[in-house]
């Protein structure tokens, strides 16, 4: 096991802060969406009444703080380290959902939380060092290599198919549609985040990267991808149970982001087989934890708290939809 670099330590601290803010934001925004759905068209049906809810905006601000911390973490540490730590936001979200949304967590869900912590620790201890980048032009060269262009093209085609063909048919009954769009887009978002984060980091060190058009292309793409993710994540949260959305989104998003990072930055080139195997084991451990968190929702009935607006019949119908991925 190599000594953890100072940049990786900075990335780790920022990623932990990000998980706390983002995990909390899921719950706060869900509360806002519930209130908005009672007085207007639900987000899952295309409504935007949640924009008038202060609670939703508090959740949005919490998510922004989390994303800023996450953004900064990617400037210091590789995606293979930062992205899996998003599992901690699942733990925060699951615990808060239990107390504030009446979404009960089974004992095996608690075991799932422990597995997420163990897996995250394993990845932290064996993560590769950040690829040294001297300019955004170097990142642009990585992004325009044939392997990453093929991956990007695949993402665009699949996202387009999900949005224009499958979403109208299965969007409200199959969670995989909304989460798939968010996750596929998210893998490209992270690559743009790394590019812009590196540009800001280098600019603060005295090497202005905003004189290059490549920096602005990454910035525009980043904004576009973030807006798309936000739209479909709201649809998923409003339609399905939070304790289902969070882990499924995490698993898909993390897997695709690590794949994109390996293709673009070649993170594993300087590591030996043992280090790669330990990272893989850590990731599989996290997947097992998120799987437990997901499946244990089948073992408990929804406890409708005083702040929830669903009737028992509506709750039963929604629980049926939540199990169809």
XYZ file of C-alpha atoms in Angstrom:
325
model
C 0.000 0.000 0.000
C 1.421 3.351 -1.040
C 1.416 6.423 1.153
C -1.641 8.563 0.423
C -0.541 11.701 -1.401
C -1.344 15.162 -0.067
C -3.536 15.864 -3.096
C -5.494 12.667 -2.437
C -5.982 13.719 1.203
C -7.401 17.070 0.069
C -9.663 15.295 -2.398
C -10.779 12.875 0.338
C -11.757 15.665 2.772
C -13.661 17.528 0.081
C -15.417 14.341 -1.054
C -16.550 13.578 2.521
C -17.982 17.087 2.917
C -19.696 16.700 -0.441
C -21.372 13.450 0.640
C -22.861 15.064 3.741
C -24.312 18.010 1.826
C -25.603 15.933 -1.086
C -27.072 13.174 1.099
C -28.987 15.804 3.073
C -30.150 17.547 -0.088
C -32.015 14.438 -1.308
C -34.216 14.487 1.781
C -34.793 18.234 1.886
C -35.672 18.376 -1.816
C -38.002 15.392 -1.455
C -39.887 17.231 1.297
C -40.203 20.219 -1.025
C -41.412 18.015 -3.877
C -44.054 16.441 -1.637
C -45.398 19.875 -0.642
C -45.316 21.068 -4.262
C -47.183 17.960 -5.451
C -50.014 18.711 -3.047
C -50.697 22.124 -4.535
C -49.696 21.769 -8.180
C -48.545 19.432 -10.951
C -45.994 16.899 -9.725
C -42.447 17.027 -11.111
C -42.853 13.440 -12.308
C -45.746 14.637 -14.489
C -43.757 17.499 -15.960
C -44.728 20.175 -13.418
C -42.378 22.786 -11.968
C -44.391 23.962 -8.956
C -41.500 22.834 -6.733
C -39.691 26.018 -7.800
C -42.088 27.941 -5.530
C -41.253 25.819 -2.496
C -38.622 27.281 -0.080
C -37.867 23.758 1.194
C -36.873 22.631 -2.292
C -34.532 25.605 -2.635
C -32.892 24.817 0.717
C -32.236 21.326 -0.604
C -30.960 22.796 -3.835
C -28.522 25.067 -1.962
C -27.306 22.083 0.058
C -26.746 20.165 -3.183
C -24.879 23.141 -4.686
C -22.510 23.245 -1.695
C -22.031 19.520 -2.041
C -21.351 19.761 -5.749
C -18.867 22.603 -5.201
C -16.964 20.447 -2.713
C -17.183 17.526 -5.124
C -16.033 19.776 -7.969
C -12.970 20.802 -5.971
C -12.244 17.189 -4.994
C -11.945 16.188 -8.660
C -9.309 18.877 -9.180
C -7.055 17.177 -6.603
C -7.825 13.464 -6.735
C -8.628 10.901 -9.472
C -12.231 9.940 -10.227
C -11.515 6.378 -9.049
C -11.044 7.801 -5.536
C -13.625 10.599 -5.452
C -16.604 8.986 -7.181
C -16.975 5.822 -5.021
C -17.011 8.010 -1.895
C -20.439 9.130 -3.059
C -21.607 5.957 -1.267
C -21.399 7.942 1.946
C -24.152 10.233 0.661
C -26.355 7.122 0.383
C -25.797 6.436 4.080
C -26.646 10.033 4.996
C -29.716 9.930 2.760
C -30.924 6.568 4.110
C -30.597 7.594 7.756
C -32.320 10.949 7.246
C -35.077 9.348 5.127
C -35.762 6.959 8.002
C -36.303 9.793 10.477
C -37.816 12.541 8.327
C -39.663 10.798 5.479
C -40.900 7.695 7.249
C -38.938 5.463 4.836
C -37.907 2.718 7.248
C -34.531 0.947 7.004
C -34.223 -2.793 7.702
C -31.352 -4.230 9.783
C -29.760 -5.501 6.574
C -29.867 -1.936 5.308
C -27.649 -1.033 8.240
C -25.284 -3.830 7.215
C -25.326 -2.286 3.745
C -24.207 1.037 5.231
C -21.291 -0.695 6.963
C -20.283 -2.402 3.719
C -20.290 0.965 1.958
C -17.937 2.342 4.612
C -15.588 -0.651 4.388
C -15.503 -0.506 0.592
C -14.877 3.235 0.588
C -11.980 2.835 3.031
C -10.422 0.125 0.867
C -10.555 2.341 -2.209
C -9.108 5.333 -0.332
C -6.124 3.270 0.840
C -5.318 1.946 -2.643
C -6.361 4.803 -4.938
C -3.990 5.872 -7.734
C -2.287 9.241 -7.672
C -3.839 12.051 -9.691
C -2.592 12.265 -13.293
C -0.306 15.272 -13.549
C -1.764 17.755 -16.032
C 0.071 20.913 -17.113
C -2.733 22.551 -19.132
C -6.321 22.141 -20.278
C -4.989 21.438 -23.756
C -3.576 18.201 -22.356
C -7.030 17.248 -21.027
C -8.489 18.111 -24.437
C -6.009 15.717 -26.050
C -7.193 12.964 -23.699
C -10.831 13.742 -24.559
C -10.250 13.607 -28.318
C -8.466 10.260 -28.371
C -10.367 7.559 -30.344
C -11.291 5.479 -27.282
C -13.033 8.319 -25.474
C -14.726 9.587 -28.637
C -16.258 6.113 -29.094
C -17.462 6.126 -25.462
C -18.951 9.633 -25.812
C -20.761 8.692 -29.008
C -22.208 5.613 -27.308
C -23.495 7.765 -24.417
C -25.147 10.310 -26.728
C -26.925 7.608 -28.745
C -28.148 5.733 -25.668
C -29.318 8.885 -23.840
C -31.183 10.045 -26.942
C -32.900 6.661 -27.233
C -33.918 6.687 -23.566
C -35.313 10.234 -23.744
C -37.209 10.074 -27.030
C -38.339 6.455 -27.131
C -38.345 4.728 -23.725
C -39.173 7.644 -21.411
C -42.724 8.262 -22.786
C -43.504 4.538 -22.496
C -41.796 3.454 -19.274
C -40.546 6.568 -17.470
C -43.101 6.473 -14.654
C -42.947 2.725 -14.063
C -39.264 1.823 -14.565
C -36.694 3.675 -12.457
C -33.892 2.613 -14.783
C -35.048 5.117 -17.439
C -34.614 8.329 -15.415
C -31.584 7.060 -13.514
C -29.978 5.747 -16.692
C -30.211 9.164 -18.333
C -28.730 10.827 -15.220
C -25.914 8.281 -14.887
C -24.831 8.231 -18.518
C -24.845 12.018 -18.681
C -23.151 12.163 -15.282
C -20.123 10.198 -16.454
C -19.447 12.909 -19.037
C -20.245 15.617 -16.500
C -17.456 14.366 -14.238
C -14.924 14.475 -17.064
C -15.921 18.091 -17.725
C -15.752 18.828 -13.996
C -12.196 17.503 -13.886
C -11.229 19.613 -16.888
C -12.729 22.835 -15.516
C -11.463 22.080 -11.993
C -7.942 21.582 -13.298
C -8.271 24.827 -15.293
C -9.256 26.762 -12.155
C -6.511 25.104 -10.099
C -3.836 25.955 -12.679
C -5.206 29.484 -13.132
C -4.928 30.163 -9.388
C -1.331 28.928 -9.511
C -0.515 31.622 -12.090
C -1.120 29.774 -15.361
C -4.345 31.216 -16.796
C -6.245 28.464 -18.626
C -9.268 30.561 -19.568
C -7.438 32.015 -22.545
C -7.917 28.660 -24.297
C -11.151 27.869 -26.154
C -10.966 24.273 -24.862
C -11.651 25.504 -21.325
C -14.832 27.261 -22.442
C -16.032 24.223 -24.395
C -15.668 22.094 -21.268
C -17.492 24.780 -19.253
C -20.478 24.990 -21.634
C -20.760 21.190 -21.783
C -20.584 21.031 -17.996
C -23.503 23.448 -17.582
C -25.606 21.614 -20.167
C -24.979 18.176 -18.641
C -25.714 19.467 -15.107
C -29.078 20.906 -16.158
C -30.049 17.633 -17.826
C -29.083 15.616 -14.754
C -31.011 17.956 -12.462
C -34.167 17.663 -14.573
C -34.234 13.866 -14.667
C -33.086 13.434 -11.089
C -36.078 15.540 -9.975
C -38.362 13.288 -12.018
C -36.841 10.175 -10.425
C -37.099 11.545 -6.867
C -40.688 12.633 -7.314
C -41.796 9.326 -8.841
C -39.856 6.746 -6.812
C -38.755 6.111 -3.239
C -35.646 8.056 -2.143
C -33.995 4.960 -0.650
C -34.317 3.277 -4.043
C -33.256 6.223 -6.203
C -30.093 7.000 -4.227
C -28.362 3.575 -4.347
C -29.373 2.689 -7.905
C -28.246 6.095 -9.141
C -24.992 5.739 -7.210
C -24.180 2.284 -8.608
C -24.850 3.242 -12.225
C -23.249 6.666 -11.980
C -20.106 5.376 -10.238
C -19.609 2.456 -12.595
C -19.948 4.605 -15.705
C -17.791 7.416 -14.278
C -14.957 5.053 -13.377
C -15.193 3.520 -16.850
C -15.058 6.964 -18.467
C -12.092 7.986 -16.276
C -10.151 4.827 -17.107
C -10.723 5.393 -20.823
C -9.916 9.116 -20.741
C -7.171 9.482 -18.097
C -5.865 5.896 -18.048
C -5.849 5.933 -14.224
C -4.660 2.326 -13.866
C -1.572 2.609 -16.082
C 0.834 3.224 -13.173
C -0.661 0.700 -10.762
C 0.176 -2.950 -10.204
C -2.259 -5.833 -10.234
C -2.615 -5.943 -6.436
C -3.634 -2.285 -6.193
C -6.156 -2.622 -9.008
C -7.566 -5.799 -7.423
C -7.983 -4.069 -4.031
C -9.762 -1.118 -5.655
C -12.025 -3.526 -7.507
C -12.790 -5.423 -4.276
C -13.564 -2.139 -2.533
C -15.921 -1.155 -5.314
C -17.669 -4.551 -5.282
C -18.070 -4.232 -1.493
C -19.758 -0.868 -1.998
C -22.025 -2.375 -4.660
C -23.036 -5.115 -2.209
C -23.833 -2.468 0.382
C -25.979 -0.451 -2.001
C -27.704 -3.669 -3.149
C -28.651 -4.448 0.450
C -29.934 -0.916 0.975
C -32.061 -1.310 -2.151
C -33.456 -4.804 -1.579
C -34.283 -4.316 2.102
C -36.933 -1.812 1.024
C -38.938 -4.915 0.053
C -38.830 -6.165 3.657
C -40.525 -3.236 5.361
C -43.777 -1.434 4.717
C -43.799 2.300 4.191
C -44.518 4.152 7.414
C -46.541 7.177 6.455
C -45.508 10.053 8.707
C -47.562 13.118 9.508
C -45.784 15.174 6.882
C -46.367 12.757 4.002
C -49.264 13.470 1.706
C -49.792 10.063 0.059
C -52.924 8.094 0.901
C -52.480 4.400 1.675
C -53.776 3.456 -1.769
C -51.398 5.868 -3.470
C -48.516 4.516 -1.390
C -49.269 0.924 -2.419
C -49.400 1.874 -6.086
C -46.137 3.791 -5.859
C -44.402 0.933 -4.011
C -45.388 -1.390 -6.863
C -43.832 0.967 -9.395
C -40.651 1.357 -7.335
C -39.875 -2.351 -7.602
C -39.944 -2.359 -11.416
C -36.493 -1.345 -12.603
